[in-house]
Structure formats: C-alpha cells, structure tokens
Amino acid sequence: MTSALLFFTELTQAPSKAQRELLTLAARFDSATVALTGDISEEATGIVGSYGIGRILQAPAGDGFQDHEVGVLDAAVQTVNPQIVLLANDSFHREVAARVAARREVGIITDAIDVSADRTVTKDELAGAYTARVNPVADLVLVTVKPNSVEDAPAGGESAAVVEPLEVAAYASRLQVVGREEKPASGRPSLGEARIVVSGGRGVDGDFSPVEDLADALGAAVGASRAATDAGWIDHDFQVGQTGTTVSPQLYISAGISGAIQQKAGMQTSKYIVAVNKDEDAPIFEIADFGIIGDLKQILPQAAEEIRRRQS
Amino acid sequence: MSDASSTPLTILVLVKHVPDAQFDRHIDQSTLRMDRSESILSELDEYAVEAALAIAEERGGPKAGNQVIAATMGGPKAVGSIKKALQMGATSGLHLNDETLAGSDATATSRALAALVKYAGNVDLVVTGMASTDAETAVVPAQLAERLEFAALTNASRVEFDSAASALTISRDHGSESLKLSASFPAVLSVTDQANEPRYPNFRGIMAAKKKKTEEVTAADLGLDASAVGAAGSGTEVVSAEARPARTAGTVITDNGQAGIALVNYLAEQKLI
Ligand SMILES: Cc1cc2nc3c(=O)[nH]c(=O)nc-3n(C[C@H](O)[C@H](O)[C@H](O)COP(=O)(O)OP(=O)(O)OC[C@H]3O[C@@H](n4cnc5c(N)ncnc54)[C@H](O)[C@@H]3O)c2cc1C
Ligand SMILES: Nc1ncnc2c1ncn2[C@@H]1O[C@H](COP(=O)(O)O)[C@@H](O)[C@H]1O
C-alpha cells in the first residue's frame, strides 16, 4: 500500500491546471489525501472527488509567511503517514517541502516531470539537458512537480471528497510580513502553466505590443528575456530563464531574443520552438524548429492578423 | 549609537564550485555524478558574496571587526571558489573538503552545511545564492534555516539592512503578490540576481586575498558521521541520467514580406492552432 499526500495553499475556486495535474498524479497511488490551508469551495471538493480522492485535511490559512504552511504540512504528514508528498514546483512550495524534508530527515526531489506508482521520479537535470530517474531511499519523500508534465485525467470518482479539520500547533515565526502588494493581473494564462508562450527580448526595443498582440491571438502567455525585464519594459514576473520562470509549453515563440544560455535554460524543453530574429547568426536558431530571419515588428502583427482572419 | 549597531557581525557566505555553464556539462554514466573538471564559483553565488560584503560594510567593514567567511563544501578544487570570494573582499575561507561528502543530495548537503555554520561559531547571518547552477534545487537555504532555527529570508530581489536595529528587510515574489519580509539575526538570506550588481575583484583585492586564510575541515571535524553525509546520508538515489537528444535547427526562412503567414501555416501544419 502506497499512500500519497498532496499539499495545496489555495482551493477557493476550481483547481488550477497545475493542481489538476497533481491530482492526476496522486490518483496513481493506492490512496491519496489532500492537505490544504484556507477555505475550500464546494466545487473544489467535488472536483477533488472526481479524481477518486476522498479525503481533504483542512487547516486555516496562515497570515504570516511559510512557517504556518510548514507546520500544516508536517502535521498532515504525521496524520496520514504517506510514502510520498506531491507539491507544486514554485519557490514557495519547494521551500515548504524542503523544510519538512529537513525536519523529517528525508529526501526532496524538485523539477519532477513524472512519478510512477513505485515512487520512481523522473526529473530534469542541468536545465533539461538530461532526464534523470531518482528513487527515494526512505519511507517518505517530498516531490515538487513541474506544470505541463502530465496530462490531466480525472480517474472518475463519483462522490465529493470529505473535508476534515486538521489540528495544528501554534507556531512562532522568526519573521514578519511588513508589506504585501497585489500585482496587477494581466488576464492572460499564467506563464508556467500556459500551453503557448510568446516571449520578447531586447529586439522589441521598448514596445511589447506586437508580442502581446500575437499572444492574445493565440490565447498565450507573455514571456520576456532578462534584457527586456532589466530594461524595465516588462515586469520581472514575465522573465523566462535560469533566474526567471522555467516553461515547458507545447509552443514557445521567441521574438527578438538572441538565445543566451540562461534564456535557453528556461525554455529548451518546450515541445516546439519558433524563433523570429533579424540576425541569421543568433544562437536561438540552433534550437528552433522553425526560424524566421526578419523584423519582429513586421512578422508578429502579420501573424496575429492572419490567425484572427482564419478564426473568423 | 546603540549597542547592537557597534557589535561586529559574523557573516558566512556559501559559495558553490560548479561546472561552468559556458561549456557543455556532462553527467558521468559510471558514477551518475556531474563532471566537475571545468568548475568555477557559481554565477548566482556572486550575488550572495556581494550582499554579504555590502551588509558588512554598512557596519564599518573588516576594519570594524566584521567578518565575512566564504564557505564551501566540495572537492579539493572548490578552494578556487573561496579564492574568488576572498578577492572580492571576504575576510577568510572555510572549506569542507572530504571524499565522503560526494554524492550528497539536498537534505544531506544542508545537514553538512548546517554543521559547518555551527563549527564557524556565532554566525549572525548566512548568505546564499538563490540556486546552485548545477543541482538547481533552490532548497538548501530553506533547509539550512530550518536546521539552524534561523529566520528564512529567501529569494530576496532586494535587501535593506537596518544596521542600528540589526534587522533585514527583503522584497520577494509570492505568486500574485509582492512581499516585504523582515527579520532580525540570526537569519539565512538567499538573494536573486536582481538583488545587486556583484563587484569584480580589483588588483588590490587580488593581492590582499593572497594573505587571507582558508581553513580546511573534514566531516569528522564537524562531528558528522560518515553515514550522515554523501550517498549514505541522502534521502534519494539517482538510478539513471540520460542526455536528452540535442535540439537541432529546423527550417529557417528569410522574411520576404509574407513570413507572418508562413508562421501561421507552420503552426497549423503542426496542429498547434
Ligand atoms: C546570473 C545571470 C542570470 C541570467 N538569467 C537570465 C534569465 O533568466 N533569462 C534570460 O533571458 N536571460 C538571463 N540572463 C541574461 C542573458 O545572459 C542574456 O543577456 C539575455 O538573455 C539577453 O536577452 P536578449 O536575447 O533579449 O538580448 P540580446 O542578447 O541583446 O538579443 C537581442 C536579439 O534581438 C534581435 N533583434 C533586434 N531587433 C530585432 C527586431 N526588430 N526583430 C527581430 N529581432 C531583433 C537581435 O538580433 C538579437 O539577437 C542572465 C544573466 C546572468 C549573468
Ligand atoms: N556544496 C555547497 N557548498 C556551498 N554552498 C552551497 C552548496 N550547495 C548549495 N549551496 C548554497 O545554497 C544555494 C542554493 O543551492 P541549491 O539548493 O543546491 O540550489 C547556493 O546558491 C549556495 O549558496
């Protein structure tokens, strides 16, 4: 019997695409439980149930930063006694997993792209240049899974999951949250989860509108190189690469980006890569499935218009 | 001036010696470990060294007794990364060099590094990079904070040091929010490449580094049992590592005025739209 525990910090609405992928993975084990901080909607309990997952352990949301979540996950681990814990791959969830792994003196595996029922984890190494298989050696392992790694497939459970309260001891935090600011929402898909990403670099020369316009025609997320974020043309949140977001979409369109190592580190596992660059020697062409030598300011608007023409 | 602001600080900055990403990096198929022959100070740890030096300077720098210890865990050549940190301005080096440590996963690495921090003694602040460019786990700083019971100020894109209050305030991203977190010492601080602009070693720094001391220690010196480190102390085991087939260049066309249409045709052929 192998039991899995999933950890979420947000389930007030229907589960996100990445959360559904985690539910799909958890359903591969003999039993699975969700641990949650914060409120849960009725819709979400129904959807969790549809993956054949019957139990949700719910703790209140924390008002500090991370210490509460570490305590909740640790308490859930002790309640459920799972052999595997699955979490999102973003820095917050990685760190929660890492801290619980240190407390329990067990392993943590990040950047997973698949997990099998015998707990063998497939993961990216060296920015996707290698694919490694890693096994846990202890009775427990914590794994953070990259979005877009598995096909979302509800197992077909019929009843909604049952929500039980989870008791957690009060914690003393060593830090204070002294500022909290909501970032403006773009209305586009989130960069890490999107099926298509259109990214712009220094070549956009201060004007992201051709990139945004093509993204909107494709229903895609917008990305950027560090040259573009450093120049202040777009927020750092949109940066793709070693020190930005790692993406692995079906399609990555790179426009006005040379293809430096640190940029490639964040996008080279994309299924298809299309590059638009006016320099025929740009390294990005070495990894592009389809390359266009030309001016993005001409090509992107023309493509966006053509897509809209075909859609109508 | 309050007492706190005149007490010299002991800052330990963690630098990792990693394979240079400018070259092709390999995983050795017989050991399943990385080929470390062409290694350098991790590019992302330069930001950590800069942050550590800047905080020490706010307190009056080395002249006022502030120490910045550049520490690493790695084979004999890892001393090269310490040397670079000393040239940038760190005051001394600490090298955990022991064959038994090879093959440590994140949990074993943080166990050894926590022991190293304790060995250094009375450390107020541990500064790290956001991720090592070889393991890329970005979890060692959080694990260290947990083990040492220090505040975890991680992934800082901005660092402000209030010397009088001995408190740090950082900015970090958290999903759709941007947060400011504040803590006093002891703390672990990990910094991103947005936090600062690392200085280059200058001639004086390079000369001064020759006189600085680096202490070499083994796992046993830290009281670590051989079963607690390396592959034996790890919670995970790598069973295979296969190189992905290298991406190759596909079709490249030159815009003749209709390339936008050609792009859409390509997407349609691949069933991407
Ligand atoms: C520690 C560290 C971390 C880093 N992390 C990242 C990261 O996460 N992500 C990242 O992207 N970079 C990162 N970088 C920076 C990286 O090394 C490159 O400097 C950066 O990716 C370059 O961005 P770019 O390709 O937009 O700019 P450039 O290299 O200047 O390339 C611009 C390209 O646009 C083309 N161009 C110009 N005008 C047009 C036009 N009108 N139409 C079409 N093409 C045009 C040019 O031919 C050129 O190829 C990092 C660097 C360091 C040191
Ligand atoms: N072997 C090591 N020696 C020194 N510092 C390390 C080592 N491993 C990790 N670190 C530090 O921890 C940070 C994050 O590493 P990681 O969790 O491996 O991505 C790095 O930027 C370093 O500052």
PDB file of C-alpha atoms in Angstrom, chain A residues 66-252:
ATOM      1  CA  GLN A  66       5.686  29.991   5.211  1.00  0.00           C
ATOM      2  CA  ASP A  67       6.110  28.965   8.870  1.00  0.00           C
ATOM      3  CA  HIS A  68       2.416  28.139   9.248  1.00  0.00           C
ATOM      4  CA  GLU A  69       2.358  26.167   5.998  1.00  0.00           C
ATOM      5  CA  VAL A  70       5.426  24.177   7.072  1.00  0.00           C
ATOM      6  CA  GLY A  71       3.627  23.321  10.326  1.00  0.00           C
ATOM      7  CA  VAL A  72       0.451  22.301   8.489  1.00  0.00           C
ATOM      8  CA  LEU A  73       2.243  20.052   6.031  1.00  0.00           C
ATOM      9  CA  ASP A  74       4.295  18.500   8.807  1.00  0.00           C
ATOM     10  CA  ALA A  75       1.133  17.824  10.845  1.00  0.00           C
ATOM     11  CA  ALA A  76      -0.585  16.310   7.798  1.00  0.00           C
ATOM     12  CA  VAL A  77       2.446  14.073   7.187  1.00  0.00           C
ATOM     13  CA  GLN A  78       2.191  12.804  10.746  1.00  0.00           C
ATOM     14  CA  THR A  79      -1.564  12.247  10.464  1.00  0.00           C
ATOM     15  CA  VAL A  80      -1.586  10.460   7.114  1.00  0.00           C
ATOM     16  CA  ASN A  81       1.840   8.785   7.205  1.00  0.00           C
ATOM     17  CA  PRO A  82       2.239   8.980   3.424  1.00  0.00           C
ATOM     18  CA  GLN A  83       5.111   7.488   1.443  1.00  0.00           C
ATOM     19  CA  ILE A  84       5.110  10.376  -0.994  1.00  0.00           C
ATOM     20  CA  VAL A  85       4.120  14.049  -0.802  1.00  0.00           C
ATOM     21  CA  LEU A  86       3.411  15.943  -4.032  1.00  0.00           C
ATOM     22  CA  LEU A  87       3.550  19.734  -4.317  1.00  0.00           C
ATOM     23  CA  ALA A  88       3.814  22.496  -6.919  1.00  0.00           C
ATOM     24  CA  ASN A  89       7.300  23.375  -8.180  1.00  0.00           C
ATOM     25  CA  ASP A  90       7.248  27.147  -7.433  1.00  0.00           C
ATOM     26  CA  SER A  91       9.712  28.570  -4.934  1.00  0.00           C
ATOM     27  CA  PHE A  92       7.201  28.802  -2.079  1.00  0.00           C
ATOM     28  CA  HIS A  93       6.051  25.174  -2.249  1.00  0.00           C
ATOM     29  CA  ARG A  94       9.596  23.940  -2.866  1.00  0.00           C
ATOM     30  CA  GLU A  95      10.729  25.650   0.298  1.00  0.00           C
ATOM     31  CA  VAL A  96       7.810  24.318   2.343  1.00  0.00           C
ATOM     32  CA  ALA A  97       8.683  20.817   1.075  1.00  0.00           C
ATOM     33  CA  ALA A  98      12.384  21.381   1.742  1.00  0.00           C
ATOM     34  CA  ARG A  99      11.814  22.448   5.316  1.00  0.00           C
ATOM     35  CA  VAL A 100       9.565  19.477   6.074  1.00  0.00           C
ATOM     36  CA  ALA A 101      12.150  17.189   4.424  1.00  0.00           C
ATOM     37  CA  ALA A 102      14.818  18.627   6.744  1.00  0.00           C
ATOM     38  CA  ARG A 103      12.568  18.165   9.786  1.00  0.00           C
ATOM     39  CA  ARG A 104      11.829  14.562   8.874  1.00  0.00           C
ATOM     40  CA  GLU A 105      15.395  13.926   7.585  1.00  0.00           C
ATOM     41  CA  VAL A 106      14.124  12.570   4.260  1.00  0.00           C
ATOM     42  CA  GLY A 107      14.746  13.368   0.612  1.00  0.00           C
ATOM     43  CA  ILE A 108      13.256  16.075  -1.575  1.00  0.00           C
ATOM     44  CA  ILE A 109      13.116  15.864  -5.371  1.00  0.00           C
ATOM     45  CA  THR A 110      12.441  19.050  -7.353  1.00  0.00           C
ATOM     46  CA  ASP A 111      11.614  19.637 -11.043  1.00  0.00           C
ATOM     47  CA  ALA A 112       9.863  16.271 -11.385  1.00  0.00           C
ATOM     48  CA  ILE A 113       8.185  15.598 -14.717  1.00  0.00           C
ATOM     49  CA  ASP A 114       6.717  12.192 -13.848  1.00  0.00           C
ATOM     50  CA  VAL A 115       6.114   9.990 -10.830  1.00  0.00           C
ATOM     51  CA  SER A 116       5.292   6.301 -11.061  1.00  0.00           C
ATOM     52  CA  ALA A 117       3.278   4.183  -8.619  1.00  0.00           C
ATOM     53  CA  ASP A 118       6.505   2.624  -7.256  1.00  0.00           C
ATOM     54  CA  ARG A 119       7.733   6.164  -6.361  1.00  0.00           C
ATOM     55  CA  THR A 120      10.333   6.369  -9.124  1.00  0.00           C
ATOM     56  CA  VAL A 121      10.592  10.039 -10.037  1.00  0.00           C
ATOM     57  CA  THR A 122      11.626  11.268 -13.479  1.00  0.00           C
ATOM     58  CA  LYS A 123      13.136  14.745 -13.421  1.00  0.00           C
ATOM     59  CA  ASP A 124      15.007  17.310 -15.444  1.00  0.00           C
ATOM     60  CA  GLU A 125      18.699  17.830 -14.718  1.00  0.00           C
ATOM     61  CA  LEU A 126      21.058  20.549 -15.965  1.00  0.00           C
ATOM     62  CA  ALA A 127      18.232  22.750 -17.222  1.00  0.00           C
ATOM     63  CA  GLY A 128      16.629  19.909 -19.167  1.00  0.00           C
ATOM     64  CA  ALA A 129      19.824  18.702 -20.877  1.00  0.00           C
ATOM     65  CA  TYR A 130      19.417  15.406 -19.002  1.00  0.00           C
ATOM     66  CA  THR A 131      16.483  13.350 -17.806  1.00  0.00           C
ATOM     67  CA  ALA A 132      17.223  11.509 -14.572  1.00  0.00           C
ATOM     68  CA  ARG A 133      15.403   8.825 -12.654  1.00  0.00           C
ATOM     69  CA  VAL A 134      15.589   9.170  -8.924  1.00  0.00           C
ATOM     70  CA  ASN A 135      14.390   6.778  -6.240  1.00  0.00           C
ATOM     71  CA  PRO A 136      13.667   7.634  -2.635  1.00  0.00           C
ATOM     72  CA  VAL A 137      15.644   5.592  -0.112  1.00  0.00           C
ATOM     73  CA  ALA A 138      13.451   6.338   2.920  1.00  0.00           C
ATOM     74  CA  ASP A 139       9.797   5.617   3.719  1.00  0.00           C
ATOM     75  CA  LEU A 140       8.910   9.185   2.830  1.00  0.00           C
ATOM     76  CA  VAL A 141       9.889  11.515   0.007  1.00  0.00           C
ATOM     77  CA  LEU A 142       8.692  15.004  -0.965  1.00  0.00           C
ATOM     78  CA  VAL A 143       8.409  15.769  -4.666  1.00  0.00           C
ATOM     79  CA  THR A 144       7.699  19.056  -6.456  1.00  0.00           C
ATOM     80  CA  VAL A 145       6.275  18.600  -9.944  1.00  0.00           C
ATOM     81  CA  LYS A 146       6.681  20.923 -12.921  1.00  0.00           C
ATOM     82  CA  PRO A 147       3.466  22.103 -14.552  1.00  0.00           C
ATOM     83  CA  ASN A 148       2.628  20.764 -18.058  1.00  0.00           C
ATOM     84  CA  SER A 149       4.316  17.446 -17.240  1.00  0.00           C
ATOM     85  CA  VAL A 150       1.327  15.093 -17.167  1.00  0.00           C
ATOM     86  CA  GLU A 151      -1.979  15.012 -18.983  1.00  0.00           C
ATOM     87  CA  ASP A 152      -4.862  15.989 -16.688  1.00  0.00           C
ATOM     88  CA  ALA A 153      -7.112  12.907 -16.381  1.00  0.00           C
ATOM     89  CA  PRO A 154      -9.710  12.565 -13.594  1.00  0.00           C
ATOM     90  CA  ALA A 155      -9.891   8.894 -12.531  1.00  0.00           C
ATOM     91  CA  GLY A 156     -13.677   9.005 -12.376  1.00  0.00           C
ATOM     92  CA  GLY A 157     -14.519   9.032  -8.642  1.00  0.00           C
ATOM     93  CA  GLU A 158     -18.229   9.702  -8.050  1.00  0.00           C
ATOM     94  CA  SER A 159     -18.583  11.356  -4.703  1.00  0.00           C
ATOM     95  CA  ALA A 160     -17.177  14.615  -3.432  1.00  0.00           C
ATOM     96  CA  ALA A 161     -14.200  14.458  -1.081  1.00  0.00           C
ATOM     97  CA  VAL A 162     -14.873  14.671   2.662  1.00  0.00           C
ATOM     98  CA  VAL A 163     -13.333  17.660   4.423  1.00  0.00           C
ATOM     99  CA  GLU A 164     -11.904  17.090   7.924  1.00  0.00           C
ATOM    100  CA  PRO A 165     -10.281  19.725  10.099  1.00  0.00           C
ATOM    101  CA  LEU A 166      -6.545  19.323  10.742  1.00  0.00           C
ATOM    102  CA  GLU A 167      -5.219  20.271  14.177  1.00  0.00           C
ATOM    103  CA  VAL A 168      -2.018  22.284  14.052  1.00  0.00           C
ATOM    104  CA  ALA A 169       0.038  23.587  16.917  1.00  0.00           C
ATOM    105  CA  ALA A 170       0.537  27.347  17.125  1.00  0.00           C
ATOM    106  CA  TYR A 171       3.864  28.421  15.682  1.00  0.00           C
ATOM    107  CA  ALA A 172       6.314  31.164  16.474  1.00  0.00           C
ATOM    108  CA  SER A 173       7.518  32.832  13.301  1.00  0.00           C
ATOM    109  CA  ARG A 174      11.002  34.276  13.079  1.00  0.00           C
ATOM    110  CA  LEU A 175       9.947  36.845  10.515  1.00  0.00           C
ATOM    111  CA  GLN A 176       7.266  39.466   9.979  1.00  0.00           C
ATOM    112  CA  VAL A 177       5.374  40.345   6.841  1.00  0.00           C
ATOM    113  CA  VAL A 178       5.808  44.133   6.712  1.00  0.00           C
ATOM    114  CA  GLY A 179       4.408  44.746   3.238  1.00  0.00           C
ATOM    115  CA  ARG A 180       2.090  42.967   0.871  1.00  0.00           C
ATOM    116  CA  GLU A 181       1.134  44.204  -2.570  1.00  0.00           C
ATOM    117  CA  GLU A 182      -1.100  42.518  -5.130  1.00  0.00           C
ATOM    118  CA  LYS A 183       0.379  42.681  -8.609  1.00  0.00           C
ATOM    119  CA  PRO A 184      -1.843  43.799 -11.466  1.00  0.00           C
ATOM    120  CA  ALA A 185      -3.479  40.819 -13.213  1.00  0.00           C
ATOM    121  CA  SER A 186      -2.886  40.519 -16.948  1.00  0.00           C
ATOM    122  CA  GLY A 187      -5.923  38.375 -17.767  1.00  0.00           C
ATOM    123  CA  ARG A 188      -3.641  36.073 -19.782  1.00  0.00           C
ATOM    124  CA  PRO A 189      -2.789  32.466 -18.871  1.00  0.00           C
ATOM    125  CA  SER A 190      -0.076  32.096 -16.250  1.00  0.00           C
ATOM    126  CA  LEU A 191       3.415  31.778 -17.674  1.00  0.00           C
ATOM    127  CA  GLY A 192       4.356  28.487 -16.022  1.00  0.00           C
ATOM    128  CA  GLU A 193       1.141  26.694 -16.968  1.00  0.00           C
ATOM    129  CA  ALA A 194       0.384  28.060 -20.426  1.00  0.00           C
ATOM    130  CA  ARG A 195       0.185  25.798 -23.499  1.00  0.00           C
ATOM    131  CA  ILE A 196       1.658  28.544 -25.658  1.00  0.00           C
ATOM    132  CA  VAL A 197       4.148  31.262 -24.664  1.00  0.00           C
ATOM    133  CA  VAL A 198       5.157  34.252 -26.802  1.00  0.00           C
ATOM    134  CA  SER A 199       8.330  35.935 -25.495  1.00  0.00           C
ATOM    135  CA  GLY A 200      10.030  39.165 -26.422  1.00  0.00           C
ATOM    136  CA  GLY A 201      13.597  40.314 -25.832  1.00  0.00           C
ATOM    137  CA  ARG A 202      15.789  43.331 -26.409  1.00  0.00           C
ATOM    138  CA  GLY A 203      14.641  43.240 -30.038  1.00  0.00           C
ATOM    139  CA  VAL A 204      11.194  44.596 -29.102  1.00  0.00           C
ATOM    140  CA  ASP A 205      13.016  47.836 -28.368  1.00  0.00           C
ATOM    141  CA  GLY A 206      10.717  49.028 -25.609  1.00  0.00           C
ATOM    142  CA  ASP A 207       7.417  48.115 -27.223  1.00  0.00           C
ATOM    143  CA  PHE A 208       5.856  44.827 -26.145  1.00  0.00           C
ATOM    144  CA  SER A 209       2.599  45.367 -28.054  1.00  0.00           C
ATOM    145  CA  PRO A 210       3.480  43.106 -31.052  1.00  0.00           C
ATOM    146  CA  VAL A 211       4.334  40.311 -28.577  1.00  0.00           C
ATOM    147  CA  GLU A 212       1.166  40.872 -26.532  1.00  0.00           C
ATOM    148  CA  ASP A 213      -0.982  41.079 -29.632  1.00  0.00           C
ATOM    149  CA  LEU A 214       0.266  37.762 -31.028  1.00  0.00           C
ATOM    150  CA  ALA A 215      -0.099  36.186 -27.565  1.00  0.00           C
ATOM    151  CA  ASP A 216      -3.728  37.316 -27.413  1.00  0.00           C
ATOM    152  CA  ALA A 217      -4.474  35.983 -30.893  1.00  0.00           C
ATOM    153  CA  LEU A 218      -3.109  32.596 -29.731  1.00  0.00           C
ATOM    154  CA  GLY A 219      -4.565  32.671 -26.202  1.00  0.00           C
ATOM    155  CA  ALA A 220      -0.973  32.506 -24.997  1.00  0.00           C
ATOM    156  CA  ALA A 221       1.032  33.779 -22.039  1.00  0.00           C
ATOM    157  CA  VAL A 222       3.601  36.545 -22.486  1.00  0.00           C
ATOM    158  CA  GLY A 223       7.252  35.984 -21.588  1.00  0.00           C
ATOM    159  CA  ALA A 224      10.457  38.012 -21.777  1.00  0.00           C
ATOM    160  CA  SER A 225      14.239  37.803 -21.664  1.00  0.00           C
ATOM    161  CA  ARG A 226      16.222  39.347 -18.853  1.00  0.00           C
ATOM    162  CA  ALA A 227      17.406  42.104 -21.170  1.00  0.00           C
ATOM    163  CA  ALA A 228      13.752  43.148 -21.541  1.00  0.00           C
ATOM    164  CA  THR A 229      12.921  42.902 -17.829  1.00  0.00           C
ATOM    165  CA  ASP A 230      16.154  44.653 -16.803  1.00  0.00           C
ATOM    166  CA  ALA A 231      15.301  47.484 -19.189  1.00  0.00           C
ATOM    167  CA  GLY A 232      12.022  47.884 -17.306  1.00  0.00           C
ATOM    168  CA  TRP A 233       9.861  47.278 -20.402  1.00  0.00           C
ATOM    169  CA  ILE A 234       8.001  44.493 -18.605  1.00  0.00           C
ATOM    170  CA  ASP A 235       7.852  43.173 -15.039  1.00  0.00           C
ATOM    171  CA  HIS A 236      10.364  40.604 -13.783  1.00  0.00           C
ATOM    172  CA  ASP A 237       7.461  38.131 -13.322  1.00  0.00           C
ATOM    173  CA  PHE A 238       7.485  37.620 -17.069  1.00  0.00           C
ATOM    174  CA  GLN A 239      11.147  36.658 -17.268  1.00  0.00           C
ATOM    175  CA  VAL A 240      11.812  33.218 -18.707  1.00  0.00           C
ATOM    176  CA  GLY A 241      15.095  31.534 -17.902  1.00  0.00           C
ATOM    177  CA  GLN A 242      17.532  30.398 -15.278  1.00  0.00           C
ATOM    178  CA  THR A 243      16.577  33.155 -12.859  1.00  0.00           C
ATOM    179  CA  GLY A 244      13.023  33.592 -14.084  1.00  0.00           C
ATOM    180  CA  THR A 245      10.275  31.088 -14.764  1.00  0.00           C
ATOM    181  CA  THR A 246      11.055  27.749 -16.378  1.00  0.00           C
ATOM    182  CA  VAL A 247       8.479  26.957 -19.025  1.00  0.00           C
ATOM    183  CA  SER A 248       7.765  23.802 -20.958  1.00  0.00           C
ATOM    184  CA  PRO A 249       4.814  24.644 -23.204  1.00  0.00           C
ATOM    185  CA  GLN A 250       3.630  22.963 -26.392  1.00  0.00           C
ATOM    186  CA  LEU A 251       4.789  26.019 -28.309  1.00  0.00           C
ATOM    187  CA  TYR A 252       7.328  28.731 -27.448  1.00  0.00           C
TER     188      TYR A 252
END
